[in-house]
Coordinates of C-alpha atoms in Angstrom, one line a residue:
X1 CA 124.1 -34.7 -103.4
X2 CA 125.8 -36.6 -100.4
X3 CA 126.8 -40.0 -101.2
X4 CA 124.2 -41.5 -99.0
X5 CA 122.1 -40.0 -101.9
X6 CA 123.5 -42.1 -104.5
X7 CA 122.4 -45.5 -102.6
X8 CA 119.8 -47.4 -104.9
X9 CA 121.9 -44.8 -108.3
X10 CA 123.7 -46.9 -111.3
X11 CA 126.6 -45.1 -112.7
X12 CA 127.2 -45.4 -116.5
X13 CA 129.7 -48.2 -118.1
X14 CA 133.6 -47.7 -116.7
X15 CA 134.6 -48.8 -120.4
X16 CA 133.9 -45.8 -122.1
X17 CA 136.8 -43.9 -121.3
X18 CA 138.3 -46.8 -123.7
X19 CA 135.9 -45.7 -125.8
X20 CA 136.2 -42.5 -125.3
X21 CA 140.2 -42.8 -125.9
X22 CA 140.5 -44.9 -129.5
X23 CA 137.6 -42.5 -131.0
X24 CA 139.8 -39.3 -130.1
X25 CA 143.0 -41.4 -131.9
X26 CA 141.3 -42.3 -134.8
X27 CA 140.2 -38.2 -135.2
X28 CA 143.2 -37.1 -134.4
X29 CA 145.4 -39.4 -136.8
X30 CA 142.3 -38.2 -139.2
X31 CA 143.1 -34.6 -138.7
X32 CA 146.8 -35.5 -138.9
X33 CA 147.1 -36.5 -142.4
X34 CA 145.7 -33.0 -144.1
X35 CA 147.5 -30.9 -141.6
X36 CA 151.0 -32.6 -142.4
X37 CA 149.9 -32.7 -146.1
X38 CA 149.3 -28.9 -145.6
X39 CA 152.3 -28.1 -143.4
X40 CA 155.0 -30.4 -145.9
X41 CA 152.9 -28.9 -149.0
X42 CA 153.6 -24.9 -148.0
X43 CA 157.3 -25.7 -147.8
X44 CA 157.8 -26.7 -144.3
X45 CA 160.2 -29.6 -142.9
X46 CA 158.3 -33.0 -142.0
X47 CA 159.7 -33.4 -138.5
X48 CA 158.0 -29.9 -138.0
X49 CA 154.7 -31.2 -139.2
X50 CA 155.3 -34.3 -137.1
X51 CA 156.1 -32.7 -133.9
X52 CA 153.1 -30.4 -134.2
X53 CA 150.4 -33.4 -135.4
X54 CA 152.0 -35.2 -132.5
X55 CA 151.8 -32.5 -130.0
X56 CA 148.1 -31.8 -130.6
X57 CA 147.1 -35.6 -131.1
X58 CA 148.5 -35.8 -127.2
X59 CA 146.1 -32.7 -126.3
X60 CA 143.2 -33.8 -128.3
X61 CA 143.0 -38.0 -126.8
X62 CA 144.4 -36.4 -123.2
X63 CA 141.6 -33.9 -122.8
X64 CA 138.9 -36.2 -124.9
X65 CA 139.6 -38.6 -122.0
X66 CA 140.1 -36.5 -119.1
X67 CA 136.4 -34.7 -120.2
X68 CA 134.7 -38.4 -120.6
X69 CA 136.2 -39.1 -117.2
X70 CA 134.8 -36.0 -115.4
X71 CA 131.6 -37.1 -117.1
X72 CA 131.3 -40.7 -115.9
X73 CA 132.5 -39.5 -112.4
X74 CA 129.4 -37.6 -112.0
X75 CA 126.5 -38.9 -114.3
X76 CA 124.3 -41.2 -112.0
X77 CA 120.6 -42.8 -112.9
X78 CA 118.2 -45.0 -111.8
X79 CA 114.1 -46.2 -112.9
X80 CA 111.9 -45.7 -109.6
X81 CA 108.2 -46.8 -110.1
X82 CA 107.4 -43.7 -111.6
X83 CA 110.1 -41.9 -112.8
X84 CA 113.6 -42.2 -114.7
X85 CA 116.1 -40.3 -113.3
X86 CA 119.5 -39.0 -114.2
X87 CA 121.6 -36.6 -112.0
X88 CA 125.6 -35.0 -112.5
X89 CA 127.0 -33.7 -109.4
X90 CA 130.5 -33.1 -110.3
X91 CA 131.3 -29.1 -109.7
X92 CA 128.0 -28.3 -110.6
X93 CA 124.4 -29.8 -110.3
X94 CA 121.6 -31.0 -112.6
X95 CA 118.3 -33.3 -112.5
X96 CA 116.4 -34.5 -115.2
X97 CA 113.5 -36.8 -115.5
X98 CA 110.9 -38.4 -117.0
X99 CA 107.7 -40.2 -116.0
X100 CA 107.5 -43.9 -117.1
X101 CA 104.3 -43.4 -118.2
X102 CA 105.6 -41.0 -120.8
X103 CA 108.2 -42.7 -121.7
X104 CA 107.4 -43.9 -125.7
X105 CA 111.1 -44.7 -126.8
X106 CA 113.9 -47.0 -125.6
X107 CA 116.4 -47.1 -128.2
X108 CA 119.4 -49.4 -128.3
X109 CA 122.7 -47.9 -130.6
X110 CA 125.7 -49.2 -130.6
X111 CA 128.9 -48.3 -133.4
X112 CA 132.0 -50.9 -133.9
X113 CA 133.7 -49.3 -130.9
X114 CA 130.9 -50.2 -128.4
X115 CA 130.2 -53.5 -129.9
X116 CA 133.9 -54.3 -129.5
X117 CA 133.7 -53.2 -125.5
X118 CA 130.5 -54.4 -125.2
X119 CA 128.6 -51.4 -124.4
X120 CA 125.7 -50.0 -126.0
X121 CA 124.0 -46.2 -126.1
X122 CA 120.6 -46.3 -124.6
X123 CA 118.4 -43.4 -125.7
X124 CA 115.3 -42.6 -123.7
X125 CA 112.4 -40.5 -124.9
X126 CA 109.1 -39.1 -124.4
X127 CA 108.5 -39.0 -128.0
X128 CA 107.6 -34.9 -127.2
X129 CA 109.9 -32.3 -129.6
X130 CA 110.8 -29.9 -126.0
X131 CA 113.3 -27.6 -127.0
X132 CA 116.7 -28.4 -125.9
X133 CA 115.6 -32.1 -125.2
X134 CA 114.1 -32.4 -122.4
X135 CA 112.1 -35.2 -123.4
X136 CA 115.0 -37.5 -123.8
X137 CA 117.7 -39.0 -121.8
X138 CA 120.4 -40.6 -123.3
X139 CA 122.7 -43.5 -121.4
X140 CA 125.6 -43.2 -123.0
X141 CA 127.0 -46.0 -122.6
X142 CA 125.8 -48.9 -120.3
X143 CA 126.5 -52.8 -120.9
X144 CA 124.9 -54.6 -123.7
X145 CA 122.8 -56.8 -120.6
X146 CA 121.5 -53.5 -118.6
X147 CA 120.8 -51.7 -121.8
X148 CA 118.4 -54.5 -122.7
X149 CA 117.0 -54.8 -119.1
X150 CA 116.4 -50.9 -119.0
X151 CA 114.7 -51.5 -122.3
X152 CA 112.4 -54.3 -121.4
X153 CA 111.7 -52.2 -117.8
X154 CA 110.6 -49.2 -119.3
X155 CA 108.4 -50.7 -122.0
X156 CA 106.9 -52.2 -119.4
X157 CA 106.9 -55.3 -121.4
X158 CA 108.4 -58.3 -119.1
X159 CA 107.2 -60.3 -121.8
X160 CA 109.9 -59.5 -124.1
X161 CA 111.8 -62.2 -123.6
X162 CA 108.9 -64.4 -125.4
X163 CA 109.3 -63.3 -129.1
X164 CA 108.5 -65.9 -131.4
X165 CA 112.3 -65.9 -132.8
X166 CA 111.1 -68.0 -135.4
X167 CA 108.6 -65.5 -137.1
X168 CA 109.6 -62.3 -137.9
X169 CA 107.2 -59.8 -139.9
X170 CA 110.1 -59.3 -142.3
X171 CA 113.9 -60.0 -142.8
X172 CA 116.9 -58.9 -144.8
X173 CA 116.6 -60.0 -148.6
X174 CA 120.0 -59.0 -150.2
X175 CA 118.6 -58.6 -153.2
X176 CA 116.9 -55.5 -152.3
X177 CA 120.2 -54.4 -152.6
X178 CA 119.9 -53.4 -156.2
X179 CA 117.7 -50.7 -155.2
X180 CA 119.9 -48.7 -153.4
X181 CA 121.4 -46.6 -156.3
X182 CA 118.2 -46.0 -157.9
X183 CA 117.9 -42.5 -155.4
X184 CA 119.2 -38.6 -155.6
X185 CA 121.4 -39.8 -153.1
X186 CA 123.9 -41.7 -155.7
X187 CA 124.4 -38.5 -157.4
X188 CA 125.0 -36.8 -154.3
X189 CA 127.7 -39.0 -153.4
X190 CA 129.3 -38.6 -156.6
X191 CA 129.1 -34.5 -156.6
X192 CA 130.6 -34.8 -152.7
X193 CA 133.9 -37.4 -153.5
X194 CA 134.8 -34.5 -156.0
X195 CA 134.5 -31.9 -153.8
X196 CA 136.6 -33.8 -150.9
X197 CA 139.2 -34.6 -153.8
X198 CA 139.5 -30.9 -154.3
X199 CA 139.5 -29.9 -150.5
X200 CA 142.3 -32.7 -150.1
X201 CA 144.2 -31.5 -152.9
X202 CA 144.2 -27.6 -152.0
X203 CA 145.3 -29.0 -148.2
X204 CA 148.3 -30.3 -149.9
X205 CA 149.1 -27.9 -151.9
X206 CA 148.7 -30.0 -155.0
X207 CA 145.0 -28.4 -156.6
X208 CA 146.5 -26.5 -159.6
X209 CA 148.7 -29.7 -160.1
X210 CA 145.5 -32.0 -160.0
X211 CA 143.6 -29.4 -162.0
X212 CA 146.1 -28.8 -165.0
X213 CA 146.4 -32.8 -165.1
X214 CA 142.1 -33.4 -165.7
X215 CA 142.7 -30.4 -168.2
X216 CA 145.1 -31.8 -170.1
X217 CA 143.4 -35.5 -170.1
X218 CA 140.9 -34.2 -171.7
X219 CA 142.8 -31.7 -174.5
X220 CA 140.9 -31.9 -177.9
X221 CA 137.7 -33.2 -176.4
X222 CA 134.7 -30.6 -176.8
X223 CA 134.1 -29.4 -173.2
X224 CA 130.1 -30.7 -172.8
X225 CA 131.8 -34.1 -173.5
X226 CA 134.6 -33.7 -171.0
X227 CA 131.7 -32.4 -168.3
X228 CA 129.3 -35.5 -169.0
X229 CA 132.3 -37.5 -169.2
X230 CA 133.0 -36.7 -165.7
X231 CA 129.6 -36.8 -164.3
X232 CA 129.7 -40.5 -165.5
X233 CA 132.9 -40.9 -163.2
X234 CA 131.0 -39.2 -160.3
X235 CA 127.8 -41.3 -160.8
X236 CA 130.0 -44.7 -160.7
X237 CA 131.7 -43.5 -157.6
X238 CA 127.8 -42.2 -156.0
X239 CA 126.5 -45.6 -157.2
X240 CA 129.7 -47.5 -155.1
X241 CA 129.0 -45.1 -152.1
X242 CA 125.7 -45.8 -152.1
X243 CA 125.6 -49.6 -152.3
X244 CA 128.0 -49.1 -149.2
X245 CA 125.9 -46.7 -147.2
X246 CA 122.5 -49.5 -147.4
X247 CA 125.3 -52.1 -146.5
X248 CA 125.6 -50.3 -143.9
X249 CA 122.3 -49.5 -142.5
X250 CA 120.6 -52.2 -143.6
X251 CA 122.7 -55.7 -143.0
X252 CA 121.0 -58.1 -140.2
X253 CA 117.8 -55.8 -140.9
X254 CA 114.8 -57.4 -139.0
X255 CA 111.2 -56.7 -138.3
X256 CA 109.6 -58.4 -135.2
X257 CA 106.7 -57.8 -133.2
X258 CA 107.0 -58.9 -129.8
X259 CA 104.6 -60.3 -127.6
X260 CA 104.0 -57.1 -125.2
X261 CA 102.7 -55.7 -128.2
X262 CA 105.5 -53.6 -129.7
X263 CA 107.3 -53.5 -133.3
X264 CA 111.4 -53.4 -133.0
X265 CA 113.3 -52.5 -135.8
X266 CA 116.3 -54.1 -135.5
X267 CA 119.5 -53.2 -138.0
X268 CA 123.0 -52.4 -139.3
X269 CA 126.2 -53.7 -139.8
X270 CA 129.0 -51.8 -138.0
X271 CA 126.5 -49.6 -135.9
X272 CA 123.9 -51.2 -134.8
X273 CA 120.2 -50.0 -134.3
X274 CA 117.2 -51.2 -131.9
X275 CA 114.0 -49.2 -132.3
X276 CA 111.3 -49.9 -130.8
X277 CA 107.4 -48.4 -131.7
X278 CA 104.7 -49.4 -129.4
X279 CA 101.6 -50.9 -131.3
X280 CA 99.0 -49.1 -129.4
X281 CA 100.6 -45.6 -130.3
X282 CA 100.2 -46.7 -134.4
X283 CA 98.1 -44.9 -136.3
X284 CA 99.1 -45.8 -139.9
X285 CA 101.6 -46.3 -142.5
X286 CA 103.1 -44.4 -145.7
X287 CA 104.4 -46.1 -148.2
X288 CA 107.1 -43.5 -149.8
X289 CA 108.4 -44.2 -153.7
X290 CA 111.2 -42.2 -154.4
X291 CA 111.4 -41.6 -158.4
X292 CA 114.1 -44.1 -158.8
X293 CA 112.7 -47.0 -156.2
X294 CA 109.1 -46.2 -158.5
X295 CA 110.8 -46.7 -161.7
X296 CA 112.2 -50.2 -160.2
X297 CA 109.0 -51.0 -158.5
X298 CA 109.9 -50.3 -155.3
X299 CA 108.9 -48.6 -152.1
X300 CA 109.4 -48.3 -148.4
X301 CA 107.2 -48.3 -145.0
X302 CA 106.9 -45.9 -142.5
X303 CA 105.6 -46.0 -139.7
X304 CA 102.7 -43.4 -138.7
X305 CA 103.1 -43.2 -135.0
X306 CA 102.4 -40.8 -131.9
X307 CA 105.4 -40.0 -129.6
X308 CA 107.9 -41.4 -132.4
X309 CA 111.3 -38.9 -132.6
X310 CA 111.5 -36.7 -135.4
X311 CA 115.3 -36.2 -137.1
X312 CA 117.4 -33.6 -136.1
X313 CA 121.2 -32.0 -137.0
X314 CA 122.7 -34.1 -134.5
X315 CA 120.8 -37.1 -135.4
X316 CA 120.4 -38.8 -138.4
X317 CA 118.9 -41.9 -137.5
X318 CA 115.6 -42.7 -139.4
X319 CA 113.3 -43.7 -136.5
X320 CA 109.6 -44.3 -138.4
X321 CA 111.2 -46.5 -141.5
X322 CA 109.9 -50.1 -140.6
X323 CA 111.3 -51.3 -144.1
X324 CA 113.8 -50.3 -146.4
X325 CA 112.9 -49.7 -150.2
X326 CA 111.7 -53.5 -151.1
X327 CA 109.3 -54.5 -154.2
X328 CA 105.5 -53.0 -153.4
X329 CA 104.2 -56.3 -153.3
X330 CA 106.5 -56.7 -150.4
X331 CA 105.7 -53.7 -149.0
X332 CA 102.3 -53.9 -148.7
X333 CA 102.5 -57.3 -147.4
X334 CA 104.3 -55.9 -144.9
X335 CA 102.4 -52.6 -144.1
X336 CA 99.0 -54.8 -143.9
X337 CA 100.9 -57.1 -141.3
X338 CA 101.8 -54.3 -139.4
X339 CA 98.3 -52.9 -139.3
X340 CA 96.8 -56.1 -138.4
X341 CA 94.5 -55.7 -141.7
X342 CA 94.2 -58.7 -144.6
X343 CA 94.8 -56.1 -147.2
X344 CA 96.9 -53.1 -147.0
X345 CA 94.8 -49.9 -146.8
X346 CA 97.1 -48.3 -149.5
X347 CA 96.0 -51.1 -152.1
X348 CA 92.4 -51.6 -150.9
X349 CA 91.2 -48.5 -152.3
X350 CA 90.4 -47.1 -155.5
X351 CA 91.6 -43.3 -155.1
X352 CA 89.5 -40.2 -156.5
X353 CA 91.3 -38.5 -159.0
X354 CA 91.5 -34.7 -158.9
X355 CA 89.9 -32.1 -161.4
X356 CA 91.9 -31.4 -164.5
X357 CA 92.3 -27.6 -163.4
X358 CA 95.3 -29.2 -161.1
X359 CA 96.8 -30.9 -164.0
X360 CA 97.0 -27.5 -165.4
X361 CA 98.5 -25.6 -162.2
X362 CA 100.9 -28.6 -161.9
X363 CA 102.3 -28.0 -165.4
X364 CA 102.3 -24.3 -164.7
X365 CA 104.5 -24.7 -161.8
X366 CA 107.1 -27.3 -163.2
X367 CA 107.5 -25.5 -166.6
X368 CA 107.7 -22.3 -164.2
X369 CA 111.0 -23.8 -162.3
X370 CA 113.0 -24.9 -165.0
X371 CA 112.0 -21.3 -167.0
X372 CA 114.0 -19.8 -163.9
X373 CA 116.4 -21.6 -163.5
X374 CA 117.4 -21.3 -167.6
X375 CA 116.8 -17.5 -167.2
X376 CA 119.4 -17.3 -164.3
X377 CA 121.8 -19.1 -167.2
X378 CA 120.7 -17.1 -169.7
X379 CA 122.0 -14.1 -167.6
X380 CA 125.1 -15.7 -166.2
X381 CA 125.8 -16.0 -169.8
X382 CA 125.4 -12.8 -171.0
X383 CA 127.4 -11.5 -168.0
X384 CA 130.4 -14.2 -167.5
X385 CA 130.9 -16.7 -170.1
X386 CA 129.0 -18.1 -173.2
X387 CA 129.6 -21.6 -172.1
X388 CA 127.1 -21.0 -169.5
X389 CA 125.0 -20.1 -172.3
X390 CA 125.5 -24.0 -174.2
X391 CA 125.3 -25.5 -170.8
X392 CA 121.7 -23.8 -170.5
X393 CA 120.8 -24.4 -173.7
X394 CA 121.3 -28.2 -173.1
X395 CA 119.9 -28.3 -169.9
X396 CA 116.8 -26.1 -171.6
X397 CA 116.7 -29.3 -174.3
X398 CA 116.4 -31.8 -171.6
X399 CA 114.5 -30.1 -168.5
X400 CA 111.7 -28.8 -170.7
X401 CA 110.2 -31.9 -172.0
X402 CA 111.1 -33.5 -168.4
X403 CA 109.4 -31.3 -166.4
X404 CA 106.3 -31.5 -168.3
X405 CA 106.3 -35.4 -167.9
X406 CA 107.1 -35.1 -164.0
X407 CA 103.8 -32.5 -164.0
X408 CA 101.5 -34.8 -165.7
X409 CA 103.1 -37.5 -163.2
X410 CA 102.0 -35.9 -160.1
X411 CA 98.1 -34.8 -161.7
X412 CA 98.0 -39.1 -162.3
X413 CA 99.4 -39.5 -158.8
X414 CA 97.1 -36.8 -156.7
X415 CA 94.5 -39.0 -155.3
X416 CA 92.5 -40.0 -151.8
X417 CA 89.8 -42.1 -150.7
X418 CA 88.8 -44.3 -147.4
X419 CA 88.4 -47.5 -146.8
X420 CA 87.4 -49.5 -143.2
X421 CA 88.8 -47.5 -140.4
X422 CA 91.9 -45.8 -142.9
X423 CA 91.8 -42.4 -145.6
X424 CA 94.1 -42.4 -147.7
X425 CA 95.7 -40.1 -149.8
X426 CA 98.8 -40.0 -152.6
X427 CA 100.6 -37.1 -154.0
X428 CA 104.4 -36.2 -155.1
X429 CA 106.3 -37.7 -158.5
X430 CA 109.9 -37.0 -157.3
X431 CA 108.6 -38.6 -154.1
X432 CA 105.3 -40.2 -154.4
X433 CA 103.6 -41.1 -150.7
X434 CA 100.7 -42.9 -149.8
X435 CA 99.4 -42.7 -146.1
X436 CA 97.4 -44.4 -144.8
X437 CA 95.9 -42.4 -141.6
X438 CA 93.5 -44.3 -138.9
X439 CA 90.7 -41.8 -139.5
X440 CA 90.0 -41.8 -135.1
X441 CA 93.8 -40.2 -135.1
X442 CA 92.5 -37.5 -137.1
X443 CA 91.9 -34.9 -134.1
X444 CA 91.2 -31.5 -136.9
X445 CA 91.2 -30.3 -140.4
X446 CA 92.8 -27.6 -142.1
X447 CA 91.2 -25.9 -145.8
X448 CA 94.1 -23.9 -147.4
X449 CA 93.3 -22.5 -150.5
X450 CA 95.7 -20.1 -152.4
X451 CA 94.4 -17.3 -154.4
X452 CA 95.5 -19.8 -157.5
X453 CA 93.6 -22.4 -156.3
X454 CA 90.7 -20.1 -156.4
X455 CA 90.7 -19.4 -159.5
X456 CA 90.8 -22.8 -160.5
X457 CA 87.9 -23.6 -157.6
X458 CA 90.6 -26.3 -155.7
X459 CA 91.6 -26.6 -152.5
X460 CA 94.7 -28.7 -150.0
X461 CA 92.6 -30.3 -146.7
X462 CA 95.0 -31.4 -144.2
X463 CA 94.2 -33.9 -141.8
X464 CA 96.1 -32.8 -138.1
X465 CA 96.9 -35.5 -136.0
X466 CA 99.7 -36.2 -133.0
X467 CA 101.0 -39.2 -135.2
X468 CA 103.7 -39.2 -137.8
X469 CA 104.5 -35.6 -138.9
X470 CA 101.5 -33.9 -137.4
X471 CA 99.8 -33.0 -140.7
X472 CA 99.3 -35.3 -143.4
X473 CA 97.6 -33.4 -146.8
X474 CA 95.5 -34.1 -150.2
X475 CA 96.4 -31.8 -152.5
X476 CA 94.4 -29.5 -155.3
X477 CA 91.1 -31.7 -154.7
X478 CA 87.9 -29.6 -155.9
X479 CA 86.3 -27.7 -153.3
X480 CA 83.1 -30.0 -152.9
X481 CA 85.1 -33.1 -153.3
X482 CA 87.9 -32.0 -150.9
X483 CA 85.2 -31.2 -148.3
X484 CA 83.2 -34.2 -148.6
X485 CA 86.2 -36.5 -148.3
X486 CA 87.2 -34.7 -145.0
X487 CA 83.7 -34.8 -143.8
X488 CA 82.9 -38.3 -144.2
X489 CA 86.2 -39.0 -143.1
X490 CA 85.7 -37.7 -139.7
X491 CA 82.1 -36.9 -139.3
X492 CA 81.1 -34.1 -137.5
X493 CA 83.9 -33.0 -137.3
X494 CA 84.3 -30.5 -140.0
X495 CA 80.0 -30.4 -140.2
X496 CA 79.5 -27.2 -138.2
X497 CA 81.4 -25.1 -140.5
X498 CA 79.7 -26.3 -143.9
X499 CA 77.2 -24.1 -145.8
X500 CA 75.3 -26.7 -147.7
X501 CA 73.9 -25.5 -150.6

């Protein structure tokens, strides 16, 4: 490309190599501090840890910033009337685009470093899962003022600029706060700072020092005390993590829908989040209870939508959650606003309730796990140590009568039914979800039936659909009732293939 080409092009914001530079620091004084602790720890000298920490900090920030520049030299964009455009013609040459008409996603991030700068990350996308991205462009970064004028362009939505400020559909509550630890994610925490503590400790050299000190903190107390004692420690520091995590995610949270007709999710406190979900491309809601937000009385909204991005490894943004976990009355008040209906779907209807042969599979299946997992114990035991053998005997004690309750749980919580323009269905204990699913998104059905469910004469229909997940499914339903519901769901669509007796 000549540079007569690049007339009418925008190159990305200068101010990342800043950026670019104070990120590679803060990693490299991050990998400083084990590999010194390592280096001092094995017997070296200190100025020999320091000279070679130093050395590779220079290589690490020099060659971060050297690789940002060769990128910024060469990345060039611009938005044509039909297309969105990115090119790099720096040693070699590459085109991408995509057509504005397919565009479903302008998405505005922007972490402490880019908010200090004034920059922002503008990612682009189709809404399409194309193997190694193709439908998505990402900006990365542009100033705060284009990012929100390429946003407002490619929306198509001039109008942006006319939110009623004044009403949002929902806003931060701090109290919902208190929900955060009540999720498998405090325990997680917990289980992870101990494992760090242990991976710092062995860089140092100092792991059999930090071990024999636990062990001798707890001489004379019986060794299932000492464990739960410990697991107590590890939930208090999940429980801290985890308040700090929805700090982080959630502060300046805020639900609008703007007058072009699209709901923006707009959130976080150190990184900050824009998402953005076109109205027209809604096709319902689930309202997801994890066990611990259930036993609180709490739930959260997401959104069913076509063309809305999926997670992946490299991205852990949640791009379908319109509210975080809030009381149900909230959320439904919220889920009927977004769907334009007085009354949510997923309280309007009295769900079915399933045939007491799925009770029975349910059981069979939850008793089934926990049997495992004590016989892998049992053998462990017989083969290691016997305190494998008192640990599964305590966890037998506990997960038996547990797993029964979570199986009769899910039988009370397997349900569907329809009501107006929605079906609905529930399922799950650990996680319990209720969709509702606009039943004109509902493009086929699937009938899976297991050689178990056979027996039992039940059956899983899944509804396919472009929106959400793709496939959205009532579980162990009897075989005329499962068929009906899908039938008068959609009709005619599954029609042709019933034998009516």
């Amino acid at each position: 490309m000549t540079s007569g080409e690049f007339e009418g092009w925008s190159t990305l914001d200068k101010r990342t190599l800043p950026v670019t530079a104070l990120t590679m620091t803060g990693a490299a004084v991050g990998a400083a501090i084990p590999i010194t602790a390592a280096i001092v720890g094995g017997g070296g000298r200190l100025w020999v840890a320091l000279a070679w920490v130093v050395a590779g900090g220079v290589v690490l920030v020099g060659g971060g910033v050297l690789a940002e520049l060769f990128y910024w030299k060469g990345v060039r964009y611009r938005v044509t009337p039909d297309r969105l455009e990115t090119a790099f013609t720096l040693v070699f040459r590459s085109r991408k685009s995509l057509q504005r008409e397919r565009i479903r996603n302008v998405d505005l991030t922007a972490n402490p470093l880019h908010r200090l700068f004034g920059v922002a990350v503008v990612t682009i996308g189709t809404g399409s899962q194309e193997p190694g991205g193709q439908g998505r462009i990402k900006l990365n970064p542009v100033s705060r003022a284009e990012a929100e004028r390429l946003r407002a362009d490619l929306l198509r939505r001039a109008e942006i600029a006319e939110t009623d400020e004044d009403a949002p559909l929902a806003e931060l509550d701090r109290s919902w706060i208190r929900y955060a630890p009540m999720s498998f994610l405090s325990p997680a925490l917990g289980l992870a700072a101990g494992g760090g503590l242990m991976q710092v400790s062995e860089w140092a050299g100092l792991q059999k020092g930090l071990i024999d000190w636990v062990i001798g903190l707890f001489r004379g107390i019986p060794l299932v005390v000492a464990i739960l004692i410990l697991l107590a420690i590890a939930m208090v520091v999940g429980v801290v993590g985890a308040l700090g995590l929805w700090v982080e995610m959630w502060w300046n949270y805020r639900l609008d829908r703007e007058a072009g007709g699209t709901l923006r999710v707009r959130r976080g406190l150190f990184t900050t989040r824009s998402i953005s979900i076109e109205e027209a491309r809604l096709r319902g809601v689930d309202l997801v209870e994890p066990l611990g937000n259930r036993i609180s009385g709490a739930a959260r909204v997401d959104a069913i939508a076509t063309g809305t991005r999926q997670n992946d490894d490299q991205d852990k943004t949640d791009y379908h959650t319109l509210l975080p976990a809030a009381p149900v009355a909230t959320a439904n008040r919220i889920a009927a606003a977004v769907l334009r209906e007085p009354v949510s779907p997923t309280e309007a209807v009295r769900l079915a309730g399933h045939p007491r042969a799925a009770r029975g599979r349910l059981l069979r299946w939850w008793i089934g796990s926990v049997v495992v997992l004590l016989a892998i114990f049992a053998i462990l035991g017989f083969l290691l140590t016997g305190v494998l053998l008192v640990i599964g005997a305590a966890l037998g004690v506990v997960l038996l009568p547990v797993s029964v309750l979570l199986a009769l749980d899910a039988y009370r919580n397997l349900g569907h039914g329809i009501t107006g323009r929605y079906l609905v269905g529930r399922h799950g204990t650990v996680r319990r979800s209720t969709f509702a699913l606009e039943r004109d998104g509902v493009i086929g059905w699937t009938v899976k039936q297991s050689i178990f469910q056979r027996r039992k004469g039940l059956l899983t229909v899944v509804a396919t659909t472009a929106a959400g997940t793709g496939a959205y499914s009532v579980y162990d339903a009897g075989e005329e009732q499962g068929l009906l519901f899908a039938e008068e769901s959609v009709p005619d669509l599954l029609t042709p293939f019933l034998e009516r007796a």
